[in-house]
PDB file of N, CA and C in Angstrom:
ATOM      1  N   MET A   1       0.751  -0.976   0.111  1.00 78.00           N
ATOM      2  CA  MET A   1       0.042   0.046  -0.034  1.00 78.00           C
ATOM      3  C   MET A   1       1.090   1.207  -0.073  1.00 78.00           C
ATOM      4  N   ARG A   2       1.880   1.268   0.983  1.00 81.00           N
ATOM      5  CA  ARG A   2       2.923   2.419   0.940  1.00 81.00           C
ATOM      6  C   ARG A   2       3.405   2.577  -0.404  1.00 81.00           C
ATOM      7  N   PHE A   3       3.967   1.710  -1.137  1.00 88.00           N
ATOM      8  CA  PHE A   3       4.282   1.874  -2.513  1.00 88.00           C
ATOM      9  C   PHE A   3       3.601   2.505  -3.414  1.00 88.00           C
ATOM     10  N   VAL A   4       2.116   1.904  -3.351  1.00 88.00           N
ATOM     11  CA  VAL A   4       1.503   2.709  -4.247  1.00 88.00           C
ATOM     12  C   VAL A   4       1.020   4.063  -3.975  1.00 88.00           C
ATOM     13  N   LEU A   5       1.430   4.416  -2.668  1.00 86.00           N
ATOM     14  CA  LEU A   5       0.911   5.786  -2.464  1.00 86.00           C
ATOM     15  C   LEU A   5       2.356   6.701  -2.845  1.00 86.00           C
ATOM     16  N   TYR A   6       3.134   5.967  -2.813  1.00 88.00           N
ATOM     17  CA  TYR A   6       4.485   7.120  -3.225  1.00 88.00           C
ATOM     18  C   TYR A   6       4.240   6.878  -4.828  1.00 88.00           C
ATOM     19  N   VAL A   7       4.083   6.210  -5.570  1.00 91.00           N
ATOM     20  CA  VAL A   7       3.874   5.920  -6.964  1.00 91.00           C
ATOM     21  C   VAL A   7       2.823   6.687  -7.185  1.00 91.00           C
ATOM     22  N   ALA A   8       1.783   7.380  -6.786  1.00 90.00           N
ATOM     23  CA  ALA A   8       0.839   7.728  -7.274  1.00 90.00           C
ATOM     24  C   ALA A   8       1.175   9.312  -6.880  1.00 90.00           C
ATOM     25  N   ASN A   9       1.670   9.664  -5.444  1.00 89.00           N
ATOM     26  CA  ASN A   9       1.974  10.880  -5.277  1.00 89.00           C
ATOM     27  C   ASN A   9       3.377  11.329  -6.372  1.00 89.00           C
ATOM     28  N   GLY A  10       4.319  10.508  -6.486  1.00 90.00           N
ATOM     29  CA  GLY A  10       5.110  10.929  -7.473  1.00 90.00           C
ATOM     30  C   GLY A  10       4.873  11.204  -8.806  1.00 90.00           C
ATOM     31  N   LEU A  11       3.630  10.534  -9.302  1.00 91.00           N
ATOM     32  CA  LEU A  11       3.469  10.731 -10.749  1.00 91.00           C
ATOM     33  C   LEU A  11       2.234  11.767 -10.576  1.00 91.00           C
ATOM     34  N   SER A  12       1.647  12.072  -9.664  1.00 89.00           N
ATOM     35  CA  SER A  12       0.727  13.292  -9.186  1.00 89.00           C
ATOM     36  C   SER A  12       1.806  14.523  -9.433  1.00 89.00           C
ATOM     37  N   ALA A  13       2.758  14.344  -8.876  1.00 90.00           N
ATOM     38  CA  ALA A  13       3.717  15.589  -8.761  1.00 90.00           C
ATOM     39  C   ALA A  13       4.593  15.979  -9.976  1.00 90.00           C
ATOM     40  N   ILE A  14       4.525  14.710 -10.603  1.00 92.00           N
ATOM     41  CA  ILE A  14       5.288  15.220 -11.859  1.00 92.00           C
ATOM     42  C   ILE A  14       4.551  16.220 -13.093  1.00 92.00           C
ATOM     43  N   ASN A  15       2.979  15.116 -12.950  1.00 87.00           N
ATOM     44  CA  ASN A  15       2.074  16.026 -13.869  1.00 87.00           C
ATOM     45  C   ASN A  15       2.078  17.476 -13.736  1.00 87.00           C
ATOM     46  N   THR A  16       1.783  17.900 -12.100  1.00 86.00           N
ATOM     47  CA  THR A  16       1.574  19.323 -11.684  1.00 86.00           C
ATOM     48  C   THR A  16       2.727  20.072 -12.406  1.00 86.00           C
ATOM     49  N   ILE A  17       4.036  19.555 -12.221  1.00 89.00           N
ATOM     50  CA  ILE A  17       5.209  20.292 -12.664  1.00 89.00           C
ATOM     51  C   ILE A  17       5.286  20.346 -14.236  1.00 89.00           C
ATOM     52  N   ILE A  18       4.906  19.283 -14.746  1.00 87.00           N
ATOM     53  CA  ILE A  18       4.632  19.584 -16.427  1.00 87.00           C
ATOM     54  C   ILE A  18       3.634  20.258 -16.829  1.00 87.00           C
ATOM     55  N   LEU A  19       2.179  20.792 -16.037  1.00 82.00           N
ATOM     56  CA  LEU A  19       1.512  21.610 -16.476  1.00 82.00           C
ATOM     57  C   LEU A  19       2.071  22.836 -16.185  1.00 82.00           C
ATOM     58  N   LEU A  20       2.878  22.869 -14.703  1.00 83.00           N
ATOM     59  CA  LEU A  20       3.485  24.625 -14.403  1.00 83.00           C
ATOM     60  C   LEU A  20       4.425  25.084 -15.462  1.00 83.00           C
ATOM     61  N   LEU A  21       5.006  23.920 -15.944  1.00 84.00           N
ATOM     62  CA  LEU A  21       6.032  24.292 -16.953  1.00 84.00           C
ATOM     63  C   LEU A  21       5.745  24.808 -18.547  1.00 84.00           C
ATOM     64  N   ALA A  22       4.719  23.950 -18.691  1.00 80.00           N
ATOM     65  CA  ALA A  22       3.669  24.229 -19.900  1.00 80.00           C
ATOM     66  C   ALA A  22       3.351  25.659 -20.200  1.00 80.00           C
ATOM     67  N   TYR A  23       2.893  25.988 -18.861  1.00 76.00           N
ATOM     68  CA  TYR A  23       2.285  27.628 -18.636  1.00 76.00           C
ATOM     69  C   TYR A  23       3.362  28.544 -18.711  1.00 76.00           C
ATOM     70  N   LEU A  24       4.641  28.251 -18.083  1.00 79.00           N
ATOM     71  CA  LEU A  24       5.903  28.976 -18.335  1.00 79.00           C
ATOM     72  C   LEU A  24       6.185  29.373 -19.434  1.00 79.00           C
ATOM     73  N   TRP A  25       6.295  27.902 -20.174  1.00 76.00           N
ATOM     74  CA  TRP A  25       6.683  28.154 -21.842  1.00 76.00           C
ATOM     75  C   TRP A  25       6.343  28.934 -22.573  1.00 76.00           C
ATOM     76  N   ASP A  26       4.588  28.461 -22.431  1.00 72.00           N
ATOM     77  CA  ASP A  26       3.637  29.193 -23.073  1.00 72.00           C
ATOM     78  C   ASP A  26       3.661  31.037 -22.803  1.00 72.00           C
ATOM     79  N   ARG A  27       4.238  31.395 -21.781  1.00 71.00           N
ATOM     80  CA  ARG A  27       4.251  32.660 -21.380  1.00 71.00           C
ATOM     81  C   ARG A  27       5.822  33.154 -22.167  1.00 71.00           C
ATOM     82  N   SER A  28       6.681  32.359 -22.036  1.00 72.00           N
ATOM     83  CA  SER A  28       7.958  33.099 -22.732  1.00 72.00           C
ATOM     84  C   SER A  28       7.727  32.959 -24.158  1.00 72.00           C
ATOM     85  N   VAL A  29       6.983  32.497 -24.713  1.00 68.00           N
ATOM     86  CA  VAL A  29       6.698  32.343 -26.351  1.00 68.00           C
ATOM     87  C   VAL A  29       5.838  33.659 -26.131  1.00 68.00           C
ATOM     88  N   THR A  30       4.687  34.228 -25.762  1.00 64.00           N
ATOM     89  CA  THR A  30       4.050  35.667 -25.920  1.00 64.00           C
ATOM     90  C   THR A  30       5.015  36.604 -25.664  1.00 64.00           C
ATOM     91  N   LEU A  31       6.281  36.652 -24.359  1.00 65.00           N
ATOM     92  CA  LEU A  31       6.765  37.453 -24.200  1.00 65.00           C
ATOM     93  C   LEU A  31       8.043  37.922 -25.168  1.00 65.00           C
ATOM     94  N   PHE A  32       8.394  36.920 -25.763  1.00 65.00           N
ATOM     95  CA  PHE A  32       9.542  36.970 -26.647  1.00 65.00           C
ATOM     96  C   PHE A  32       9.029  37.243 -28.457  1.00 65.00           C
ATOM     97  N   GLY A  33       8.083  37.764 -28.465  1.00 65.00           N
ATOM     98  CA  GLY A  33       7.367  38.302 -29.618  1.00 65.00           C
ATOM     99  C   GLY A  33       6.129  37.370 -30.179  1.00 65.00           C
ATOM    100  N   GLY A  34       5.659  36.347 -29.639  1.00 59.00           N
ATOM    101  CA  GLY A  34       4.782  35.612 -30.213  1.00 59.00           C
ATOM    102  C   GLY A  34       3.457  36.421 -30.179  1.00 59.00           C
ATOM    103  N   SER A  35       2.494  36.325 -31.432  1.00 59.00           N
ATOM    104  CA  SER A  35       1.825  36.841 -31.364  1.00 59.00           C
ATOM    105  C   SER A  35       0.617  36.365 -30.233  1.00 59.00           C
ATOM    106  N   ILE A  36       0.234  35.232 -29.966  1.00 60.00           N
ATOM    107  CA  ILE A  36      -0.637  34.701 -29.207  1.00 60.00           C
ATOM    108  C   ILE A  36       0.004  33.304 -28.642  1.00 60.00           C
ATOM    109  N   GLY A  37      -0.280  33.176 -27.748  1.00 54.00           N
ATOM    110  CA  GLY A  37       0.086  31.611 -26.888  1.00 54.00           C
ATOM    111  C   GLY A  37      -0.289  30.748 -27.333  1.00 54.00           C
ATOM    112  N   TYR A  38      -0.130  29.515 -26.519  1.00 59.00           N
ATOM    113  CA  TYR A  38      -1.280  28.205 -26.897  1.00 59.00           C
ATOM    114  C   TYR A  38      -2.251  28.430 -25.759  1.00 59.00           C
ATOM    115  N   GLY A  39      -2.406  29.118 -25.111  1.00 58.00           N
ATOM    116  CA  GLY A  39      -3.591  29.065 -24.034  1.00 58.00           C
ATOM    117  C   GLY A  39      -3.267  28.142 -22.864  1.00 58.00           C
ATOM    118  N   LEU A  40      -1.981  27.932 -22.578  1.00 56.00           N
ATOM    119  CA  LEU A  40      -2.003  26.946 -21.681  1.00 56.00           C
ATOM    120  C   LEU A  40      -2.029  27.790 -19.971  1.00 56.00           C
ATOM    121  N   ARG A  41      -2.788  27.524 -19.171  1.00 57.00           N
ATOM    122  CA  ARG A  41      -2.737  28.292 -18.338  1.00 57.00           C
ATOM    123  C   ARG A  41      -2.421  27.461 -16.916  1.00 57.00           C
ATOM    124  N   PRO A  42      -2.145  27.843 -15.998  1.00 56.00           N
ATOM    125  CA  PRO A  42      -2.055  26.687 -14.637  1.00 56.00           C
ATOM    126  C   PRO A  42      -3.351  27.040 -13.584  1.00 56.00           C
ATOM    127  N   ASP A  43      -3.945  27.956 -14.004  1.00 59.00           N
ATOM    128  CA  ASP A  43      -5.226  27.873 -13.150  1.00 59.00           C
ATOM    129  C   ASP A  43      -6.429  27.101 -13.372  1.00 59.00           C
ATOM    130  N   SER A  44      -5.875  26.332 -14.971  1.00 70.00           N
ATOM    131  CA  SER A  44      -7.281  25.523 -15.324  1.00 70.00           C
ATOM    132  C   SER A  44      -7.649  24.803 -14.446  1.00 70.00           C
ATOM    133  N   ILE A  45      -8.657  23.537 -14.780  1.00 78.00           N
ATOM    134  CA  ILE A  45      -8.990  22.987 -13.690  1.00 78.00           C
ATOM    135  C   ILE A  45      -8.089  21.464 -13.892  1.00 78.00           C
ATOM    136  N   PRO A  46      -7.229  21.300 -15.038  1.00 78.00           N
ATOM    137  CA  PRO A  46      -6.654  19.905 -14.744  1.00 78.00           C
ATOM    138  C   PRO A  46      -5.314  20.178 -13.839  1.00 78.00           C
ATOM    139  N   PHE A  47      -4.879  21.784 -13.840  1.00 77.00           N
ATOM    140  CA  PHE A  47      -3.691  21.997 -12.849  1.00 77.00           C
ATOM    141  C   PHE A  47      -4.258  22.090 -11.511  1.00 77.00           C
ATOM    142  N   THR A  48      -4.936  22.567 -10.987  1.00 81.00           N
ATOM    143  CA  THR A  48      -5.865  22.741  -9.873  1.00 81.00           C
ATOM    144  C   THR A  48      -6.092  21.139  -9.542  1.00 81.00           C
ATOM    145  N   LEU A  49      -6.861  20.756  -9.802  1.00 85.00           N
ATOM    146  CA  LEU A  49      -6.989  18.930  -9.364  1.00 85.00           C
ATOM    147  C   LEU A  49      -5.585  18.502  -9.361  1.00 85.00           C
ATOM    148  N   SER A  50      -4.658  18.451 -10.029  1.00 84.00           N
ATOM    149  CA  SER A  50      -3.390  17.709  -9.920  1.00 84.00           C
ATOM    150  C   SER A  50      -2.685  18.168  -8.652  1.00 84.00           C
ATOM    151  N   LEU A  51      -2.743  19.541  -8.421  1.00 85.00           N
ATOM    152  CA  LEU A  51      -2.175  20.153  -7.227  1.00 85.00           C
ATOM    153  C   LEU A  51      -2.755  19.538  -6.068  1.00 85.00           C
ATOM    154  N   ILE A  52      -4.277  19.670  -6.174  1.00 90.00           N
ATOM    155  CA  ILE A  52      -4.886  19.214  -4.951  1.00 90.00           C
ATOM    156  C   ILE A  52      -4.573  17.832  -4.609  1.00 90.00           C
ATOM    157  N   VAL A  53      -4.526  16.887  -5.717  1.00 90.00           N
ATOM    158  CA  VAL A  53      -4.425  15.589  -5.385  1.00 90.00           C
ATOM    159  C   VAL A  53      -2.466  15.145  -5.012  1.00 90.00           C
ATOM    160  N   THR A  54      -1.868  15.945  -5.455  1.00 90.00           N
ATOM    161  CA  THR A  54      -0.471  16.012  -4.750  1.00 90.00           C
ATOM    162  C   THR A  54      -0.619  16.164  -3.547  1.00 90.00           C
ATOM    163  N   ALA A  55      -1.031  17.321  -3.357  1.00 92.00           N
ATOM    164  CA  ALA A  55      -1.012  17.717  -1.728  1.00 92.00           C
ATOM    165  C   ALA A  55      -1.681  16.549  -0.579  1.00 92.00           C
ATOM    166  N   LEU A  56      -2.902  15.781  -1.488  1.00 92.00           N
ATOM    167  CA  LEU A  56      -3.663  15.289  -0.181  1.00 92.00           C
ATOM    168  C   LEU A  56      -2.859  13.981  -0.452  1.00 92.00           C
ATOM    169  N   LEU A  57      -2.376  13.500  -1.610  1.00 90.00           N
ATOM    170  CA  LEU A  57      -1.528  11.916  -1.528  1.00 90.00           C
ATOM    171  C   LEU A  57      -0.069  12.371  -0.602  1.00 90.00           C
ATOM    172  N   GLY A  58       0.316  13.573  -0.642  1.00 89.00           N
ATOM    173  CA  GLY A  58       1.325  13.580   0.131  1.00 89.00           C
ATOM    174  C   GLY A  58       1.321  14.234   1.986  1.00 89.00           C
ATOM    175  N   TRP A  59       0.039  14.582   2.119  1.00 92.00           N
ATOM    176  CA  TRP A  59      -0.466  14.662   3.329  1.00 92.00           C
ATOM    177  C   TRP A  59      -0.768  12.874   3.712  1.00 92.00           C
ATOM    178  N   CYS A  60      -1.446  11.821   2.997  1.00 89.00           N
ATOM    179  CA  CYS A  60      -1.644  10.540   3.346  1.00 89.00           C
ATOM    180  C   CYS A  60      -0.117   9.968   3.717  1.00 89.00           C
ATOM    181  N   VAL A  61       0.725  10.108   2.994  1.00 87.00           N
ATOM    182  CA  VAL A  61       1.874   9.288   2.759  1.00 87.00           C
ATOM    183  C   VAL A  61       2.916  10.536   4.053  1.00 87.00           C
ATOM    184  N   PHE A  62       2.608  11.332   4.388  1.00 89.00           N
ATOM    185  CA  PHE A  62       3.350  12.021   5.980  1.00 89.00           C
ATOM    186  C   PHE A  62       2.641  11.157   6.945  1.00 89.00           C
ATOM    187  N   ARG A  63       1.101  11.301   6.788  1.00 89.00           N
ATOM    188  CA  ARG A  63       0.679  10.589   8.264  1.00 89.00           C
ATOM    189  C   ARG A  63       0.563   8.987   8.475  1.00 89.00           C
ATOM    190  N   MET A  64       0.976   8.509   7.305  1.00 86.00           N
ATOM    191  CA  MET A  64       1.304   6.893   7.175  1.00 86.00           C
ATOM    192  C   MET A  64       2.264   6.634   7.925  1.00 86.00           C
ATOM    193  N   ARG A  65       3.521   7.700   7.192  1.00 82.00           N
ATOM    194  CA  ARG A  65       4.889   7.302   7.794  1.00 82.00           C
ATOM    195  C   ARG A  65       4.944   7.899   9.183  1.00 82.00           C
ATOM    196  N   ARG A  66       4.435   9.014   9.799  1.00 85.00           N
ATOM    197  CA  ARG A  66       3.992   9.131  11.370  1.00 85.00           C
ATOM    198  C   ARG A  66       3.854   8.089  12.026  1.00 85.00           C
ATOM    199  N   ARG A  67       2.516   7.399  11.436  1.00 83.00           N
ATOM    200  CA  ARG A  67       1.924   6.744  12.262  1.00 83.00           C
ATOM    201  C   ARG A  67       2.680   5.276  12.341  1.00 83.00           C
ATOM    202  N   GLN A  68       3.731   4.908  11.520  1.00 79.00           N
ATOM    203  CA  GLN A  68       4.489   3.651  11.473  1.00 79.00           C
ATOM    204  C   GLN A  68       5.747   4.093  12.704  1.00 79.00           C
ATOM    205  N   LYS A  69       5.785   5.216  13.047  1.00 68.00           N
ATOM    206  CA  LYS A  69       7.022   5.479  13.971  1.00 68.00           C
ATOM    207  C   LYS A  69       6.774   5.006  15.167  1.00 68.00           C
TER     208      LYS A  69
END
């Protein structure tokens, strides 16, 4: 069970980071002369859900590790 939580938390964190990097890349396109970006925004539903899931899974892992000590 612990391994599954670690993997899920890692994948969720990677997804959040990818969404954030996509947003930053899109902003750099518009900043350096692009007429419009691709419309990637981190305040969209996928980013928000990914961030919430990452936080909840991290909290579960923290609680589980603390309970085992």
